[in-house]
Short mmCIF file of C-alpha atoms in Angstrom, two decimals:
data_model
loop_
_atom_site.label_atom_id
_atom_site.label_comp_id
_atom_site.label_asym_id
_atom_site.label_seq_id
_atom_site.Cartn_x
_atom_site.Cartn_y
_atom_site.Cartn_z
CA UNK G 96 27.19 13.28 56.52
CA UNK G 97 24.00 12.71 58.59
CA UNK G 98 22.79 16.37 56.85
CA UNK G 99 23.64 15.29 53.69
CA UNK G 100 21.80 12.46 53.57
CA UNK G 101 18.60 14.19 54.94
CA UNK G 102 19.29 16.37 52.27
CA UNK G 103 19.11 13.40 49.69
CA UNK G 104 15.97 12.11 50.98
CA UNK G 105 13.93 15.66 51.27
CA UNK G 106 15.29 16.62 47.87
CA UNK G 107 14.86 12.74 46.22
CA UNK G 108 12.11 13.68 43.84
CA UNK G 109 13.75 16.36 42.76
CA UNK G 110 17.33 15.09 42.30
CA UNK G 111 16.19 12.39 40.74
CA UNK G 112 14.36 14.81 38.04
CA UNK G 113 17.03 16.78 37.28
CA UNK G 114 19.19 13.63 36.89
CA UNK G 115 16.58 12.51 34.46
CA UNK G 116 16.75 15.47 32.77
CA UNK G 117 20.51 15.41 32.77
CA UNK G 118 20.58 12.02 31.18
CA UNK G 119 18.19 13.21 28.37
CA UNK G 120 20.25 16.29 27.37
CA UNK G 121 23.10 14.38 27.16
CA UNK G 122 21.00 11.53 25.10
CA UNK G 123 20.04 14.77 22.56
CA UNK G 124 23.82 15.77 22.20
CA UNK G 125 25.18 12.45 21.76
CA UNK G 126 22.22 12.24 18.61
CA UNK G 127 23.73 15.17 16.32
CA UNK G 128 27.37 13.77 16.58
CA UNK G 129 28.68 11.22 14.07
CA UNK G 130 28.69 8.44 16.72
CA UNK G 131 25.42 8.62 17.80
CA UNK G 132 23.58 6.29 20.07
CA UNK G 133 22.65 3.22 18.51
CA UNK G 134 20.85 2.05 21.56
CA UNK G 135 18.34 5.19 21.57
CA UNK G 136 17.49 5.01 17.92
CA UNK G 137 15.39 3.00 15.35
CA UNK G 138 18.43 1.20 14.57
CA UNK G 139 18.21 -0.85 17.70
CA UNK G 140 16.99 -4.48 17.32
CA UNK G 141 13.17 -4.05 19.42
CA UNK G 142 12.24 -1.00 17.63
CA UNK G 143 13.67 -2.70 14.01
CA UNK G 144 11.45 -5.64 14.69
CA UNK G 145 8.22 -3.52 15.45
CA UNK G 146 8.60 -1.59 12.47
CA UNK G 147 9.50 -5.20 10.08
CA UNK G 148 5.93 -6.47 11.58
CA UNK G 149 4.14 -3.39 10.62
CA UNK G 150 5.89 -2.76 7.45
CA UNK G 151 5.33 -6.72 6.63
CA UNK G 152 1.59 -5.97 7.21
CA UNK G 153 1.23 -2.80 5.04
CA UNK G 154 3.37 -4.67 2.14
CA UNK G 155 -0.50 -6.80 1.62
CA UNK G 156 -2.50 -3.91 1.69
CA UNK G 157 -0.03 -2.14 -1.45
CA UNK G 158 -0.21 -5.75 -3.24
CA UNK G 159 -3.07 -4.57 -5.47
CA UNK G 160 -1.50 -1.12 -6.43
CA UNK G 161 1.84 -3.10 -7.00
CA UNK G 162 0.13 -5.51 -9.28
CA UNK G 163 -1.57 -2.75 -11.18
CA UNK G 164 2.00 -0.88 -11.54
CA UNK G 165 3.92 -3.99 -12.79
CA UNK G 166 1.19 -4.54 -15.56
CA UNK G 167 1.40 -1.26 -16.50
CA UNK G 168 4.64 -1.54 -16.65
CA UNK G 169 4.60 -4.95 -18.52
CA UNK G 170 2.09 -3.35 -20.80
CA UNK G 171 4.54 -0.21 -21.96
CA UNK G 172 7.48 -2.89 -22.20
CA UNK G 173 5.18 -4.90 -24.76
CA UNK G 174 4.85 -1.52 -26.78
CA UNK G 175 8.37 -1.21 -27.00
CA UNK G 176 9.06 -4.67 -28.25
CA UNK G 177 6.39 -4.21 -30.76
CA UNK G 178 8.33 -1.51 -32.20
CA UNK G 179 11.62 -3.73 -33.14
CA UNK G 180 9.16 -6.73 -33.82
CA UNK G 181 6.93 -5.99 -36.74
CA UNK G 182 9.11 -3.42 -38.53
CA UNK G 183 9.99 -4.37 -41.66
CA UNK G 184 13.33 -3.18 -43.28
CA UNK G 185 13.72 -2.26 -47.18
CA UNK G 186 16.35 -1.33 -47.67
CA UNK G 187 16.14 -0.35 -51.41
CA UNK G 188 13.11 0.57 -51.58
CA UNK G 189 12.20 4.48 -52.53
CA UNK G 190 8.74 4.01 -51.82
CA UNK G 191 8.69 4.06 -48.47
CA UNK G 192 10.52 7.39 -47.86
CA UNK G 193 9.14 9.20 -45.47
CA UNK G 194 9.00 13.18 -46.79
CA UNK G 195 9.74 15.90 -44.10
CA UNK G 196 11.12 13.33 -41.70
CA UNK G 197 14.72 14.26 -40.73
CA UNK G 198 15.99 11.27 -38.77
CA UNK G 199 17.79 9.14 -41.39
CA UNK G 200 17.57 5.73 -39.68
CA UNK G 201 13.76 5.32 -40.02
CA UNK G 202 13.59 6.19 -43.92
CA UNK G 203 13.68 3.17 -45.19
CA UNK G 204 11.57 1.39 -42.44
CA UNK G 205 7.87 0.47 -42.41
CA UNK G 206 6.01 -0.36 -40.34
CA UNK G 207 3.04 -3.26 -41.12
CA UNK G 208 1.73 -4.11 -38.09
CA UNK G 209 1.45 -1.82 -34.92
CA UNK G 210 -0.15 -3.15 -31.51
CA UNK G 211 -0.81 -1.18 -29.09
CA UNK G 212 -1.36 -2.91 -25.80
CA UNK G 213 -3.63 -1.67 -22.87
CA UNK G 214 -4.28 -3.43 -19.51
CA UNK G 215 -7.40 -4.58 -18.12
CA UNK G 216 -8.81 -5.76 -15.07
CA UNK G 217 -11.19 -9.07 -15.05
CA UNK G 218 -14.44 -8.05 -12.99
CA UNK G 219 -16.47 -10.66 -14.22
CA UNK G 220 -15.61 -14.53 -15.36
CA UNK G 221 -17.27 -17.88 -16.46
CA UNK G 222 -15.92 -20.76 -17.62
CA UNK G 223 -18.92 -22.85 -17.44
CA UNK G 224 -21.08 -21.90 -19.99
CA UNK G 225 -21.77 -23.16 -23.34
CA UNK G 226 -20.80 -19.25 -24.77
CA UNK G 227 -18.37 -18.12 -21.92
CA UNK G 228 -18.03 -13.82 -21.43
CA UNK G 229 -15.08 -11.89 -19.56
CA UNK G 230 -16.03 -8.72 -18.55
CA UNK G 231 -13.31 -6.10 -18.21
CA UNK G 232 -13.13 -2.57 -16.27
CA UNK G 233 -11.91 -0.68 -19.73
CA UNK G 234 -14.68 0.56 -22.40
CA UNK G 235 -14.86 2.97 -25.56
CA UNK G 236 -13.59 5.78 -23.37
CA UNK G 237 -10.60 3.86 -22.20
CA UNK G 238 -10.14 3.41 -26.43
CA UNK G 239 -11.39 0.29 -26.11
CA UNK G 240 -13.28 -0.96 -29.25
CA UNK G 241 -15.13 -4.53 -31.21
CA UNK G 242 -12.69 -6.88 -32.47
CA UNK G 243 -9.79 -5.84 -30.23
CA UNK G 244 -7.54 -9.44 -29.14
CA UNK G 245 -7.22 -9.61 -25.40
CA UNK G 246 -4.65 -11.97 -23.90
CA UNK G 247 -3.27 -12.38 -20.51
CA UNK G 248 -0.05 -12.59 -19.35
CA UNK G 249 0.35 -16.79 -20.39
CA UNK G 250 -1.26 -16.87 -23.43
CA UNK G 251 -5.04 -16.41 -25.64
CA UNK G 252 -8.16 -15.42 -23.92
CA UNK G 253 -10.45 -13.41 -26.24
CA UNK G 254 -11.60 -10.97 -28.41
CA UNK G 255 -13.75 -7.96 -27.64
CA UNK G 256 -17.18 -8.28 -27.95
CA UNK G 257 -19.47 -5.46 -26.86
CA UNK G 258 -18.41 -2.05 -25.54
CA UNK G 259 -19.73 0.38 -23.14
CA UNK G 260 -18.31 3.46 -21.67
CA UNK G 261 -17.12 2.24 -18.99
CA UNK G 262 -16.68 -1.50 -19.29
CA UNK G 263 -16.40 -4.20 -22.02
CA UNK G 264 -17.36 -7.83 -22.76
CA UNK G 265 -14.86 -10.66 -24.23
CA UNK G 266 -15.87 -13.17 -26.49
CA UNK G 267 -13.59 -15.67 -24.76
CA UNK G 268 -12.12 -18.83 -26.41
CA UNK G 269 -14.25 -20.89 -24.24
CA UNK G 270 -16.80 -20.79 -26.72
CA UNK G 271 -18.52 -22.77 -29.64
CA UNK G 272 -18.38 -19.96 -31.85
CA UNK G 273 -15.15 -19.20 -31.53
CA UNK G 274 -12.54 -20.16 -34.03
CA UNK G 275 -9.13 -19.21 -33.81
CA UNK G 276 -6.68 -19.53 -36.91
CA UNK G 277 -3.40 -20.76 -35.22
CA UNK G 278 -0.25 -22.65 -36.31
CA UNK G 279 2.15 -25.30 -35.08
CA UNK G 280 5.69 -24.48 -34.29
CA UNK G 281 6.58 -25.70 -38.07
CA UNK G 282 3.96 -23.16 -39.99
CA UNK G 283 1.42 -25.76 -40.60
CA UNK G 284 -2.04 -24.18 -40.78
CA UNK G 285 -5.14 -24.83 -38.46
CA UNK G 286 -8.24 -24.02 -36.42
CA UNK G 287 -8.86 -24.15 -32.64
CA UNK G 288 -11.88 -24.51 -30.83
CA UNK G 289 -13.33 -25.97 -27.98
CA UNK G 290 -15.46 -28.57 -27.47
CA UNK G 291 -17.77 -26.88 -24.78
CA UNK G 292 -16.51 -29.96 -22.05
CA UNK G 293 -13.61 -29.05 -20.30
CA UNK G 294 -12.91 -25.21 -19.73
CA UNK G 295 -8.81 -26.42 -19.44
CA UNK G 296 -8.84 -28.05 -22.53
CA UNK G 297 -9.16 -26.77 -26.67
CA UNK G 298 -8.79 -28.75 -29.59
CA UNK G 299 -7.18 -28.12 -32.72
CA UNK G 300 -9.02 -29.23 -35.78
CA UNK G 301 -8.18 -29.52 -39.76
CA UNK G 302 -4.17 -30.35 -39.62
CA UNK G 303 -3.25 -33.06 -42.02
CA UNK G 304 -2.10 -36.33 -40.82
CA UNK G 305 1.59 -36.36 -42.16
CA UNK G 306 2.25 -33.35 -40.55
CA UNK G 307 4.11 -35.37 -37.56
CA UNK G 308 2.98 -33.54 -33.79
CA UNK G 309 4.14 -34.28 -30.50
CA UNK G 310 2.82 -34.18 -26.82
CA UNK G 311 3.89 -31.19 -25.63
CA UNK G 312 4.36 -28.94 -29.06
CA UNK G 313 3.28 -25.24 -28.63
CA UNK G 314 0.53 -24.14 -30.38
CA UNK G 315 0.58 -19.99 -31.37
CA UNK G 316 -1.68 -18.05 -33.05
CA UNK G 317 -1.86 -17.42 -36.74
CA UNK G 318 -1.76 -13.23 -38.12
CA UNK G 319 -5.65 -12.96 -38.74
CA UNK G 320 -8.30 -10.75 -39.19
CA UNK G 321 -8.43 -10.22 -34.97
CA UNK G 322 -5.19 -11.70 -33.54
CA UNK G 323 -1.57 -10.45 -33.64
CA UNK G 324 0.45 -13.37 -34.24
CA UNK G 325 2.71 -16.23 -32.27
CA UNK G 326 0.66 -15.71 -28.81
CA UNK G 327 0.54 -18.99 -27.32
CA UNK G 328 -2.41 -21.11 -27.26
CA UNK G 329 -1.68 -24.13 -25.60
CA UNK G 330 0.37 -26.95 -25.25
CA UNK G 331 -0.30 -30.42 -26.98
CA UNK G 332 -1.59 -33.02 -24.99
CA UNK G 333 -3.15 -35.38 -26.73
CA UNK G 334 -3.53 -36.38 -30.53
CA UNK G 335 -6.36 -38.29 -32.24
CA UNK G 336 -5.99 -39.50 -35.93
CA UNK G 337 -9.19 -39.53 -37.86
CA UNK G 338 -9.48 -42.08 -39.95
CA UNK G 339 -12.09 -40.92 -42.49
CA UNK G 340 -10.89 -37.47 -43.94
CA UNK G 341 -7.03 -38.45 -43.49
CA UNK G 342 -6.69 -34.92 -41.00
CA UNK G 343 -5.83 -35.25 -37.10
CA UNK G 344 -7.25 -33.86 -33.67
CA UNK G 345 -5.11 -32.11 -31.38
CA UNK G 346 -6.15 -31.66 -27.76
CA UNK G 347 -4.25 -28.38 -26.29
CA UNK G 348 -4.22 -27.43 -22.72
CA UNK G 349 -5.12 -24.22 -22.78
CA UNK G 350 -2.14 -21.91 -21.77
CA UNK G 351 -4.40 -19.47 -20.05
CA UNK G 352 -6.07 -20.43 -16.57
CA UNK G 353 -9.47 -18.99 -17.40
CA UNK G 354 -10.79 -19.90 -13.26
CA UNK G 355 -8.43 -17.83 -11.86
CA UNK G 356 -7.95 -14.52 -14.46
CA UNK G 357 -7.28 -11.11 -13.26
CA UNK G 358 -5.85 -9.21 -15.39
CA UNK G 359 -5.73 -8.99 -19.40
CA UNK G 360 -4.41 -7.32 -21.93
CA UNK G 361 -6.09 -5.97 -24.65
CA UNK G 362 -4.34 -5.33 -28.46
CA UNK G 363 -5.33 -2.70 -30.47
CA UNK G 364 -4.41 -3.36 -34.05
CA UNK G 365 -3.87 -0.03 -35.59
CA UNK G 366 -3.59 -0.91 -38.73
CA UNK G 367 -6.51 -3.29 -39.14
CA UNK G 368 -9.17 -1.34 -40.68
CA UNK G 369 -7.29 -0.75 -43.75
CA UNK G 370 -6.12 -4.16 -44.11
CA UNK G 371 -9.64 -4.74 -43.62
CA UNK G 372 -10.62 -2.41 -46.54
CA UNK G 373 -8.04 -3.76 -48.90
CA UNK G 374 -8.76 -6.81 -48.81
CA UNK G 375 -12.91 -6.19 -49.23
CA UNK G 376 -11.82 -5.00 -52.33
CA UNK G 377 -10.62 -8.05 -53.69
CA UNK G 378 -13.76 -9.53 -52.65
CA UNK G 379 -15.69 -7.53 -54.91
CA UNK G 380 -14.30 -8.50 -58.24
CA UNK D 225 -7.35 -6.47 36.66
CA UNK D 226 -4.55 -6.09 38.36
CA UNK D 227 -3.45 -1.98 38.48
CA UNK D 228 0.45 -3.10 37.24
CA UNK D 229 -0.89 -5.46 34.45
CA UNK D 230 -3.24 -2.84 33.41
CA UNK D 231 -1.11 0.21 33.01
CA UNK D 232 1.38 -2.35 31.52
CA UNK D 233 -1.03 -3.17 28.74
CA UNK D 234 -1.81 0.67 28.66
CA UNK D 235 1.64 1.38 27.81
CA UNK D 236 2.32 -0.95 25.33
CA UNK D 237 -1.39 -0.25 23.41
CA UNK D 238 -0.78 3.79 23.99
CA UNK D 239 3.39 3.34 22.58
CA UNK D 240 1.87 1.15 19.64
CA UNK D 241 -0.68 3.33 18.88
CA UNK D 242 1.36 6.42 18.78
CA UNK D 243 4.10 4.85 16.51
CA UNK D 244 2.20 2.54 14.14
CA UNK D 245 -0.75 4.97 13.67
CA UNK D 246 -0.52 8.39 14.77
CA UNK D 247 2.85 8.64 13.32
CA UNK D 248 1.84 8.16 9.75
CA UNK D 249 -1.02 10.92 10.75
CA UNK D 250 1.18 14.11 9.52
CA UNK D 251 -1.50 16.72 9.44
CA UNK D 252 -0.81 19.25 7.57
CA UNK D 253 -2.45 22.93 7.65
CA UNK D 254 -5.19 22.51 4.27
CA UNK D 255 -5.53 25.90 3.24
CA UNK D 256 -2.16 27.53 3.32
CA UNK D 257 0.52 25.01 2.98
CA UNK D 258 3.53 26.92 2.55
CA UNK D 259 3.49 28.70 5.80
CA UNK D 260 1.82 25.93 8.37
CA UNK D 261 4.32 23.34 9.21
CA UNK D 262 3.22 19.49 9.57
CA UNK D 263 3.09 17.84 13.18
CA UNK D 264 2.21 14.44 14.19
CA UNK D 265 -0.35 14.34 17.27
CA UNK D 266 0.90 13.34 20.41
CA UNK D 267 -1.11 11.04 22.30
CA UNK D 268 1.57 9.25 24.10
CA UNK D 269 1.57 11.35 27.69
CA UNK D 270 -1.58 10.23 28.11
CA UNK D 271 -0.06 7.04 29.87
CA UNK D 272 1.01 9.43 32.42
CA UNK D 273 -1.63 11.32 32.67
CA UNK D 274 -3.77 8.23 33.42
CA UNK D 275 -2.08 6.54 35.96
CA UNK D 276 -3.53 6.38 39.47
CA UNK D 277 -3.82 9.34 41.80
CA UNK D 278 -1.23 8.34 44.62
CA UNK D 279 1.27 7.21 42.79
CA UNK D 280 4.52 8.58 44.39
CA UNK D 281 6.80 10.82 42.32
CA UNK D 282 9.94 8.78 41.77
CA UNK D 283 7.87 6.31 39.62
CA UNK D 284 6.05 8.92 38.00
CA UNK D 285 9.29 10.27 36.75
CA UNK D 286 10.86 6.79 35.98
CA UNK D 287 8.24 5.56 33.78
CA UNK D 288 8.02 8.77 32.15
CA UNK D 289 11.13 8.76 31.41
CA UNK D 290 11.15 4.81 30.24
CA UNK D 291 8.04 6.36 28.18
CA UNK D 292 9.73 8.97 26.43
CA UNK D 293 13.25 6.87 25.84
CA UNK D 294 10.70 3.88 24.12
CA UNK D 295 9.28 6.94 21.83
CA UNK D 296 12.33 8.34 21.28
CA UNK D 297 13.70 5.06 20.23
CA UNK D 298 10.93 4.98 17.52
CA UNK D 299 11.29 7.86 16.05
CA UNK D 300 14.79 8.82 16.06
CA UNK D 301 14.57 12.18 18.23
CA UNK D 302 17.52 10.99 20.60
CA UNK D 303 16.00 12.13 23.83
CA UNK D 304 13.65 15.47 23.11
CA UNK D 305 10.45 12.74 24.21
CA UNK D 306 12.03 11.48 27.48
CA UNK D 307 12.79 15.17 28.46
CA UNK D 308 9.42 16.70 27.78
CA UNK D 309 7.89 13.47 29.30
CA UNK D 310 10.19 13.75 32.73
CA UNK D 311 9.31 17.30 33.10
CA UNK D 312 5.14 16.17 32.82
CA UNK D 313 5.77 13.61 35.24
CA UNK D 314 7.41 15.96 37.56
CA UNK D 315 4.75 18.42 36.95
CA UNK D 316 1.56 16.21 37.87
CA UNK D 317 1.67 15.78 41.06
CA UNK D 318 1.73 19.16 41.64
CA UNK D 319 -1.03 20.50 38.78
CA UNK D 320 -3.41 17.25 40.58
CA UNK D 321 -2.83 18.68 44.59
CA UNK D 322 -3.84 22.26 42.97
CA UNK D 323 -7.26 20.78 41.33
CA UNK D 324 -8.33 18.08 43.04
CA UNK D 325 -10.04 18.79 47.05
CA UNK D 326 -8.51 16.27 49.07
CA UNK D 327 -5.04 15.11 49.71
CA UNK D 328 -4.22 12.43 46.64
CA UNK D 329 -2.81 9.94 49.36
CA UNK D 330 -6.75 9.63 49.82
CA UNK D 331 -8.00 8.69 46.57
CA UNK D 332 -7.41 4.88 46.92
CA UNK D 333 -6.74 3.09 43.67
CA UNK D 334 -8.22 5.89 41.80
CA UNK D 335 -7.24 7.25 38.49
CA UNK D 336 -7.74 10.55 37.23
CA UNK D 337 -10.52 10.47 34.87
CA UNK D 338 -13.69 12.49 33.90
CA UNK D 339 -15.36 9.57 36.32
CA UNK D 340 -13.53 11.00 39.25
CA UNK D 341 -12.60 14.25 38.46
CA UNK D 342 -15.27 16.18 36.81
CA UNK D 343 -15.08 17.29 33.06
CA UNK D 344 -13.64 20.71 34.02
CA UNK D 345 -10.52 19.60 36.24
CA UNK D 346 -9.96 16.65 34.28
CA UNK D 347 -9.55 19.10 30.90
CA UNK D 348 -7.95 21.53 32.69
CA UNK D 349 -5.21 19.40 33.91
CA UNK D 350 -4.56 17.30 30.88
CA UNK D 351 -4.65 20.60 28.81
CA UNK D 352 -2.02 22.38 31.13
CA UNK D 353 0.42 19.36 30.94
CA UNK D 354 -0.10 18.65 27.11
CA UNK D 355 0.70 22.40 26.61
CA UNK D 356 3.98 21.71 28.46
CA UNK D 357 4.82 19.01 26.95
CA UNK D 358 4.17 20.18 23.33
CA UNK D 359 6.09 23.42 24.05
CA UNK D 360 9.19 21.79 25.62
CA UNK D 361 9.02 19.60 22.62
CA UNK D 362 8.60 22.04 20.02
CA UNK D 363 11.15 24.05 21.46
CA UNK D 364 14.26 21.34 21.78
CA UNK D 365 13.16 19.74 18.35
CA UNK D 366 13.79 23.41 16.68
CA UNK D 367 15.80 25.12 18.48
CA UNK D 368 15.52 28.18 16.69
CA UNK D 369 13.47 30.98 17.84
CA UNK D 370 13.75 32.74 14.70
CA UNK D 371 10.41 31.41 13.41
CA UNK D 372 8.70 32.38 16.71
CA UNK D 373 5.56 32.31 15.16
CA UNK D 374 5.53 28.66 13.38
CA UNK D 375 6.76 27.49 16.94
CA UNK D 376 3.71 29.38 18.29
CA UNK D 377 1.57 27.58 16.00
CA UNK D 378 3.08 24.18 15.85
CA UNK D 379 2.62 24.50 19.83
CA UNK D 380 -1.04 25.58 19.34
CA UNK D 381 -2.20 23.24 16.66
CA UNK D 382 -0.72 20.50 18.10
CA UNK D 383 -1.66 21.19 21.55
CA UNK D 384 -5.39 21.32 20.61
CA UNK D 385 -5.30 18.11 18.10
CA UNK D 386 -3.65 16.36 20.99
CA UNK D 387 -6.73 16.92 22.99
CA UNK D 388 -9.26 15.86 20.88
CA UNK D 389 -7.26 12.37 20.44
CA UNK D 390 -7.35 12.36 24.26
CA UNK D 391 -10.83 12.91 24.43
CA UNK D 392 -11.53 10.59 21.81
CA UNK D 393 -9.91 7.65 23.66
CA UNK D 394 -11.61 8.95 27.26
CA UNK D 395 -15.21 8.61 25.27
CA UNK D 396 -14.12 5.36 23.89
CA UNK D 397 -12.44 3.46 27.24
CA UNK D 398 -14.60 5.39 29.91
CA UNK D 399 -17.56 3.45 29.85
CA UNK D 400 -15.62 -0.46 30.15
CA UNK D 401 -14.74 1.14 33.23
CA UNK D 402 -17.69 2.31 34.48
CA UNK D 403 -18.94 -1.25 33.75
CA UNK D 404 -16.11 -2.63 35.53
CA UNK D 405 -16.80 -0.44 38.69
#
């Protein structure tokens, strides 16, 4: 007895190692069966709690390529709507067949209006000028071009203004220049604008005074020359009878937050040039 | 600061480091990817390798083995860490009385650095148990010696990138020391 303990305490250190070593072979054999060892894995609740920190920290640093991913992906589900949107249907007419196409179910449809939507970041924003500019991070090369609409997620923002390579300028709605043709929810007719006062706030000018509005009526966007139609505007807040010409003012809040933009989409309208050209044509006569 | 509350902290910064960062590091062979495998560096034994000269040999192979179970836990390699890491701690002892002059018992709160051991020795001796570790590793986590020759490499590669992380942290925590002193 006395001899074996002697032996224990000569031979501790190494005892003690190959216990250690023991107890990690049978740690690696116990991994590969179907029971495994919960205690000795990731599973366990210390190492789970490390690794919800760390992944909780990472998650801000893969906010901005998230963002970028859901716009892009917002942007190719706005291309697909357009398709079912703006299609028109005639069913009787032979005009519109479509020689050499082969898939029945599109003969007798035509297509008027076709948007194509591309994203944009904002890099540059001011609301506080009397003519207020958006720069974006898309330019010719991006197929960016003059005249495109650009709208944000909410509602209105722009239209294209000058075009680079690389980057473009917006001709926002914040300006006194800018008139856009838009419409109340019932079809009446009318122009927005802004005052150059309060970035939040446009105003809706030349809609007759029997036409009967309400505080909180949407305001959309008419089909014109730059802007596809029913984007929203703004919301009514406010309206002001003029007594002399027998029309009324509408005061909008603007549906876009033009402090805090980001992103934007801009429209293509591929079929505006020869809309365009028709209708020059008629101006001639 | 105290010795205990140091290594402590040295643990827990070294076990963090090795799992948050060096982890995600899988560095993998640029030119010829099909036939170099990926391997994560590991810094990890450094803890070991860093704690103070007479430290007796049942501790040494206790916290390597709490050392390599934490690891293991982390990564999900059941207990191929805490094996490697129990046979380094066994080693050191031994691989320190062969380089260093004196007895250890006589290097008072001392801990084997390039301060107090010389560049040589102190390379020597963390390359020797680094290679051990690695190959131990290498060889439990594929157990296979049909690819001899990725093992070789793996062992190699790794072995080498191991050192220049330990040398980078040396550089970097060397000097607060020599402050300190």
């Amino acid at each position: 007895m006395r001899n074996l303990i002697l032996f224990i305490r000569r031979f501790f250190n190494l005892i003690l190692f190959l216990l250690l070593e023991i107890l990690c072979i049978i740690l690696i054999g116990n991994t590969n069966t179907v029971q495994g060892n919960d205690i000795v894995s990731s599973a366990n609740t210390i190492a789970g709690i490390v690794y919800k920190k760390h992944s909780d920290v990472l998650y801000y640093f893969g906010l901005r390529n998230m963002n970028d991913s859901l716009l892009y992906e917002n942007a190719r589900l706005r291309n697909q709507l357009e398709k079912y949107k703006y299609t028109d249907l005639l069913k009787d007419s032979i005009v519109h067949l479509q020689i050499g196409n082969n898939d029945t179910s599109k003969i007798h449809t035509t297509k008027y209006y076709d948007f194509i939507y591309r994203t944009a970041r904002v890099i540059n924003n001011s609301t506080n000028a009397t003519d207020n500019y958006i720069t974006i991070n898309r330019g010719s090369k991006d197929g960016i071009s003059k005249n495109m609409a650009v709208i944000s997620s909410t509602g209105i923002v722009g239209r294209v203004e000058h075009v680079s390579a690389h980057y473009a300028s917006i001709f926002s709605v914040l300006s006194s220049k800018h008139k856009v043709s838009a419409k109340l929810k019932n079809g009446t007719n009318g122009f927005v604008i802004w005052d150059e006062k309060d970035p939040d706030i446009l105003t809706m000018i030349d809609v007759p005074q029997q036409i009967n509005v309400k505080q909180g009526d949407s305001i959309y966007t008419n089909f014109s020359q730059y802007y596809p139609p029913d984007i929203l505007i703004g919301v009514v807040q406010k309206v002001e009878m003029i007594k002399k010409n027998a029309l009324q003012q509408i005061y909008l809040k603007s549906s876009t937050d033009f402090h805090n933009l980001q992103y934007v989409y801009v429209i293509e309208n591929t079929m505006a040039s020869e809309k365009k050209q028709l209708e020059e044509l008629n101006n001639k006569k | 600061m105290n010795i205990y509350l140091k290594n402590f902290l040295r643990f827990c910064i070294i076990v963090l480091l090795q799992v948050l960062i060096l982890k995600r590091i899988t560095l993998i062979w640029w030119t010829n990817p099909h036939t170099f495998p990926a391997f994560i560096p590991d810094v990890y034994p450094l803890f070991i390798l860093l704690l103070p000269f007479e430290i007796s040999v049942w501790a040494l192979l206790l916290l390597g083995f709490t050392l390599g179970i934490t690891i293991d836990t982390f990564m999900n390699t059941g207990g191929i860490h805490a094996f490697a890491m129990v046979l380094v701690a066994y080693l050191r002892t031994n691989v320190l009385n062969a380089l260093m002059p004196r007895n250890l018992n006589e290097y008072v709160n001392q801990q084997p650095t390039i301060k107090t051991m010389g560049w040589m020795p102190f390379l020597v001796y963390s390359a020797f148990l680094i290679f051990i570790h690695h190959s131990v590793f290498y060889i439990l986590e594929m157990w296979n010696v049909g690819n001899l020759n990725i093992l070789l490499i793996k062992i190699a590669v790794s072995t080498i990138t191991t050192m220049l992380f330990i040398l980078i942290y040396i550089l970097l925590f060397t000097r607060q020391n020599a402050a300190k002193l």
